[in-house]
Amino acid sequence: MNKRLFTFPLTLLPALLLAHEGIWELQPYEVTGRAAPLMGETVSASQGVIGQVDLEYRPILRTGEILETIPGFIATQHSGTGKGNQYFLRGFNLDHGTDFATFVDGMPVNMPTHGHGHGYSDINFVIPELIDTIQYMKGPYFAGVGDFSSAGSSHIATTDFLDRGLAVLNFGEDSFLRGVVADSTRLGKGDLLAAFEGQYYDGPWAIGENLNKANALLKYSETSGPFDYGITFMGYDATWDSADQIPLRAVRDGRIGPLDSLDDDLGGASSRFSLSGNFTRRGNDSISQGNLYAIYYDLTLWSNFTYFLENPVRGDEFEQVDQRRVYGGQFVHTFTSGNDWSLRVRHKFGIQARLDDIGEVGLHQTSSRERFNTVREDDVLQLSGSAFYENEVIWTDHLKSIFGLRADYFHFDVDSNLPANSGSERDARLSPKLNLVYSATDELEFYFSAGLGFHSNDARGTTITVDPTDGRTPVQPVDPLVESRGTEIGSRVTWNSLLNSSLSLWYLDFDSELLFVGDAGITEPSRPSTRYGIELANYLTPFEGFTLEFDAAFTEARFDDDDPAGDSIPGALDTVLSTAATWQSPNGWVHSIRLRYFGPRALSEDGLVESDSSLSVNLRTGFQTEDWSFFIDVLNLFDSSDDDITYFYASRLPGEPAGGIEDIHFHPIEPRTVRAYLRFRF
């Protein structure tokens, strides 16, 4: 199929030299992670910052779990480690990223119109030891972010410079082996940071995961007076085999064990290479920031969720393919001024753009990873451009307001192997935002936030007219952009540098839910929905060296419309709890224990089928000096057999009825595993 990159008007191309989502920052402060009080720095109670100090003693099973440092956030997996994680937040089964936007060094991670699910977000290319901060914010109240951010967003910043070199050796059960080497050196007037991560993992699964993963980072940064700039290269490549979710009935009747598979040919391969540049220029009362990026990305994924339901002879194995180039950038200018009433006013203007040149996004039927039929195959060009304005007024020493207005434009161009599904579509949306902050004292703040947001739909759904499986059945296209509406009230309190606590009550509704379809492995538009809930986040340091964390989130989620199918949203979590205690003794010993709980959730719209809850505990213990650290991690300390992810749909095993059997399909938490972590600074 022909590419049509240059059929767009040339007047659109300068926008690609401007901006996309990603520049959002708190005012300068000493980064201490969750211990930072953030008074006067945030505009909502559900906004915050994570530092490397919050990650240093945190035992993690896989890279995606770094996002679990965000209160109320859950990262699970229903397939191989090399695949993007399954995320949950604020009552959303976010699949692999729908309605939660993620950025790394200003580059968007979410992939629209993706082969495995719209908004797919895979952060396996991030090296955890090189994370400087993770800034997060929840809700559609922020003018600087747009698509996929209604539930929230995270902005991961990697470090520019290491005071000392870093070498990590991480090894453990199930053939787990991981190494990291990173160092900085002076080059010209700036600093050059180079890092490499390699990992192999076979996993506890009967088929063997055979994960081979490699990451590389090369970053040059320079500061010259008020002007900072940096250039970053990132590279990622991984291959893996996977044990996907399996039907509960096959385990109960003894045909397979909970760590077995029903198709031994599943797995995938993915790579991501990016080049980005950024600059910051500071004036007396202004700051200008911008970045540009170019990304090459590909994914090939083999899955089989229904086994022999659709094809009783060759089976239901399928291959999902995504290969694209992404170009974009952003420019943001902020300045302050006064007025006749001596008010302090801050103005922020931003322009952002992104172009996804998707050379192939496809779905193929396979057997033993060999294609025998193409369901659909498309070339897609997706262009988005946006502009936003934010006005902050400090009315008194206690009260400030932040008004924002965001405008987004999307253009979709689809070239399908089925001509009836080819075409172009476009849409635009205006989204106002409002935040009010009342500082009662230096240690107590109250917040009110409201705003409109949106998510885009898969470009292929905006031009579709017939079902690609048969080429005849009429299909109604979906709206390109779907509006969300959110409101939140909250408070934050700090006390004597010992306690940092926040409470928020929030509400969010969507005109159309993005829902993961377990038996098809895709995300598709669904019914309108409403969610509301309460979140509590606490970070306590009762005495030096000892910290306690306790986060809780409770959510009610329902479809809005009248439908005999019911109003429960499959996969919507109603309860998330996490707690941790960390002790750093003066003589170098470190002990950290963490508990994570997420409650039962409806698996069917009528609410009659429900998953069990899941509970796991991780432990890190060890010793450190100024030069080296040695830790033992015990993941899933009590060897929980709970599920990491659970779905309900029909599948068919050999000998079963032609229509299959509706059943729970699950992927268990990995059994208890022990790993050693050795870090040396040079």
PDB file of C-alpha atoms in Angstrom, residues 512-605:
ATOM      1  CA  SER A 512     -18.225   6.639  25.328  1.00  0.00           C
ATOM      2  CA  GLU A 513     -16.160   4.173  27.302  1.00  0.00           C
ATOM      3  CA  LEU A 514     -13.054   2.579  25.781  1.00  0.00           C
ATOM      4  CA  LEU A 515     -13.371  -1.079  26.728  1.00  0.00           C
ATOM      5  CA  PHE A 516     -10.912  -3.959  26.366  1.00  0.00           C
ATOM      6  CA  VAL A 517     -12.446  -6.983  24.604  1.00  0.00           C
ATOM      7  CA  GLY A 518     -10.746 -10.004  26.119  1.00  0.00           C
ATOM      8  CA  ASP A 519     -11.655 -12.550  23.449  1.00  0.00           C
ATOM      9  CA  ALA A 520     -10.437 -10.336  20.609  1.00  0.00           C
ATOM     10  CA  GLY A 521      -7.416  -8.692  22.189  1.00  0.00           C
ATOM     11  CA  ILE A 522      -8.542  -5.211  21.129  1.00  0.00           C
ATOM     12  CA  THR A 523      -9.941  -2.030  22.649  1.00  0.00           C
ATOM     13  CA  GLU A 524     -13.194  -0.705  21.214  1.00  0.00           C
ATOM     14  CA  PRO A 525     -15.710   2.065  21.987  1.00  0.00           C
ATOM     15  CA  SER A 526     -18.534   1.153  24.315  1.00  0.00           C
ATOM     16  CA  ARG A 527     -21.331   2.860  26.249  1.00  0.00           C
ATOM     17  CA  PRO A 528     -21.351   6.168  28.179  1.00  0.00           C
ATOM     18  CA  SER A 529     -20.101   5.849  31.741  1.00  0.00           C
ATOM     19  CA  THR A 530     -19.828   7.617  35.090  1.00  0.00           C
ATOM     20  CA  ARG A 531     -17.265   7.199  37.859  1.00  0.00           C
ATOM     21  CA  TYR A 532     -16.780   8.822  41.214  1.00  0.00           C
ATOM     22  CA  GLY A 533     -14.599   8.028  44.170  1.00  0.00           C
ATOM     23  CA  ILE A 534     -12.381   9.016  47.048  1.00  0.00           C
ATOM     24  CA  GLU A 535      -8.581   8.784  47.296  1.00  0.00           C
ATOM     25  CA  LEU A 536      -6.304   9.080  50.304  1.00  0.00           C
ATOM     26  CA  ALA A 537      -2.506   9.281  50.117  1.00  0.00           C
ATOM     27  CA  ASN A 538      -0.224   9.394  53.186  1.00  0.00           C
ATOM     28  CA  TYR A 539       3.534   9.583  53.589  1.00  0.00           C
ATOM     29  CA  LEU A 540       4.787   9.648  57.184  1.00  0.00           C
ATOM     30  CA  THR A 541       8.305   9.952  58.599  1.00  0.00           C
ATOM     31  CA  PRO A 542       7.838   9.524  62.363  1.00  0.00           C
ATOM     32  CA  PHE A 543      11.601   9.619  62.920  1.00  0.00           C
ATOM     33  CA  GLU A 544      14.743   9.794  60.814  1.00  0.00           C
ATOM     34  CA  GLY A 545      15.304   6.755  58.624  1.00  0.00           C
ATOM     35  CA  PHE A 546      11.804   5.306  59.011  1.00  0.00           C
ATOM     36  CA  THR A 547       8.936   5.959  56.579  1.00  0.00           C
ATOM     37  CA  LEU A 548       5.376   4.705  56.367  1.00  0.00           C
ATOM     38  CA  GLU A 549       3.105   4.894  53.337  1.00  0.00           C
ATOM     39  CA  PHE A 550      -0.614   4.215  53.104  1.00  0.00           C
ATOM     40  CA  ASP A 551      -2.694   4.876  49.998  1.00  0.00           C
ATOM     41  CA  ALA A 552      -6.345   3.975  49.465  1.00  0.00           C
ATOM     42  CA  ALA A 553      -8.738   4.485  46.558  1.00  0.00           C
ATOM     43  CA  PHE A 554     -12.435   3.605  46.461  1.00  0.00           C
ATOM     44  CA  THR A 555     -14.429   3.951  43.248  1.00  0.00           C
ATOM     45  CA  GLU A 556     -17.971   3.473  41.979  1.00  0.00           C
ATOM     46  CA  ALA A 557     -18.170   2.906  38.202  1.00  0.00           C
ATOM     47  CA  ARG A 558     -21.323   2.429  36.117  1.00  0.00           C
ATOM     48  CA  PHE A 559     -22.587   2.659  32.554  1.00  0.00           C
ATOM     49  CA  ASP A 560     -25.044   5.550  32.200  1.00  0.00           C
ATOM     50  CA  ASP A 561     -27.502   4.364  29.588  1.00  0.00           C
ATOM     51  CA  ASP A 562     -30.443   1.986  29.870  1.00  0.00           C
ATOM     52  CA  ASP A 563     -29.419  -1.393  28.544  1.00  0.00           C
ATOM     53  CA  PRO A 564     -30.799  -4.813  29.457  1.00  0.00           C
ATOM     54  CA  ALA A 565     -27.219  -6.117  29.522  1.00  0.00           C
ATOM     55  CA  GLY A 566     -26.688  -4.263  32.815  1.00  0.00           C
ATOM     56  CA  ASP A 567     -24.745  -1.246  34.043  1.00  0.00           C
ATOM     57  CA  SER A 568     -21.552  -2.813  35.454  1.00  0.00           C
ATOM     58  CA  ILE A 569     -18.300  -1.922  33.662  1.00  0.00           C
ATOM     59  CA  PRO A 570     -16.194  -5.061  33.187  1.00  0.00           C
ATOM     60  CA  GLY A 571     -12.808  -4.757  34.844  1.00  0.00           C
ATOM     61  CA  ALA A 572     -13.610  -1.612  36.843  1.00  0.00           C
ATOM     62  CA  LEU A 573     -11.752  -1.788  40.164  1.00  0.00           C
ATOM     63  CA  ASP A 574     -13.638  -0.518  43.193  1.00  0.00           C
ATOM     64  CA  THR A 575     -10.856  -0.770  45.811  1.00  0.00           C
ATOM     65  CA  VAL A 576      -7.087  -0.277  45.698  1.00  0.00           C
ATOM     66  CA  LEU A 577      -4.949  -0.340  48.843  1.00  0.00           C
ATOM     67  CA  SER A 578      -1.195  -0.147  49.207  1.00  0.00           C
ATOM     68  CA  THR A 579       1.003   0.270  52.236  1.00  0.00           C
ATOM     69  CA  ALA A 580       4.723   0.165  52.907  1.00  0.00           C
ATOM     70  CA  ALA A 581       7.252   0.514  55.701  1.00  0.00           C
ATOM     71  CA  THR A 582      10.933   1.288  55.084  1.00  0.00           C
ATOM     72  CA  TRP A 583      13.723   1.416  57.656  1.00  0.00           C
ATOM     73  CA  GLN A 584      17.216   2.733  56.894  1.00  0.00           C
ATOM     74  CA  SER A 585      19.351   2.164  59.952  1.00  0.00           C
ATOM     75  CA  PRO A 586      22.376   4.350  60.749  1.00  0.00           C
ATOM     76  CA  ASN A 587      24.702   1.335  60.417  1.00  0.00           C
ATOM     77  CA  GLY A 588      23.681   0.700  56.781  1.00  0.00           C
ATOM     78  CA  TRP A 589      20.952  -1.926  57.029  1.00  0.00           C
ATOM     79  CA  VAL A 590      17.844  -1.349  54.883  1.00  0.00           C
ATOM     80  CA  HIS A 591      14.493  -3.138  55.169  1.00  0.00           C
ATOM     81  CA  SER A 592      11.379  -2.409  53.127  1.00  0.00           C
ATOM     82  CA  ILE A 593       8.090  -4.307  52.943  1.00  0.00           C
ATOM     83  CA  ARG A 594       5.190  -3.421  50.649  1.00  0.00           C
ATOM     84  CA  LEU A 595       1.626  -4.684  50.408  1.00  0.00           C
ATOM     85  CA  ARG A 596      -0.621  -4.229  47.372  1.00  0.00           C
ATOM     86  CA  TYR A 597      -4.333  -5.092  47.302  1.00  0.00           C
ATOM     87  CA  PHE A 598      -6.907  -4.594  44.607  1.00  0.00           C
ATOM     88  CA  GLY A 599     -10.448  -5.667  45.149  1.00  0.00           C
ATOM     89  CA  PRO A 600     -12.944  -7.781  43.232  1.00  0.00           C
ATOM     90  CA  ARG A 601     -14.346  -6.342  40.023  1.00  0.00           C
ATOM     91  CA  ALA A 602     -17.309  -7.123  37.788  1.00  0.00           C
ATOM     92  CA  LEU A 603     -16.412  -9.174  34.718  1.00  0.00           C
ATOM     93  CA  SER A 604     -19.804  -8.955  33.019  1.00  0.00           C
ATOM     94  CA  GLU A 605     -22.148  -6.050  32.423  1.00  0.00           C
TER      95      GLU A 605
END
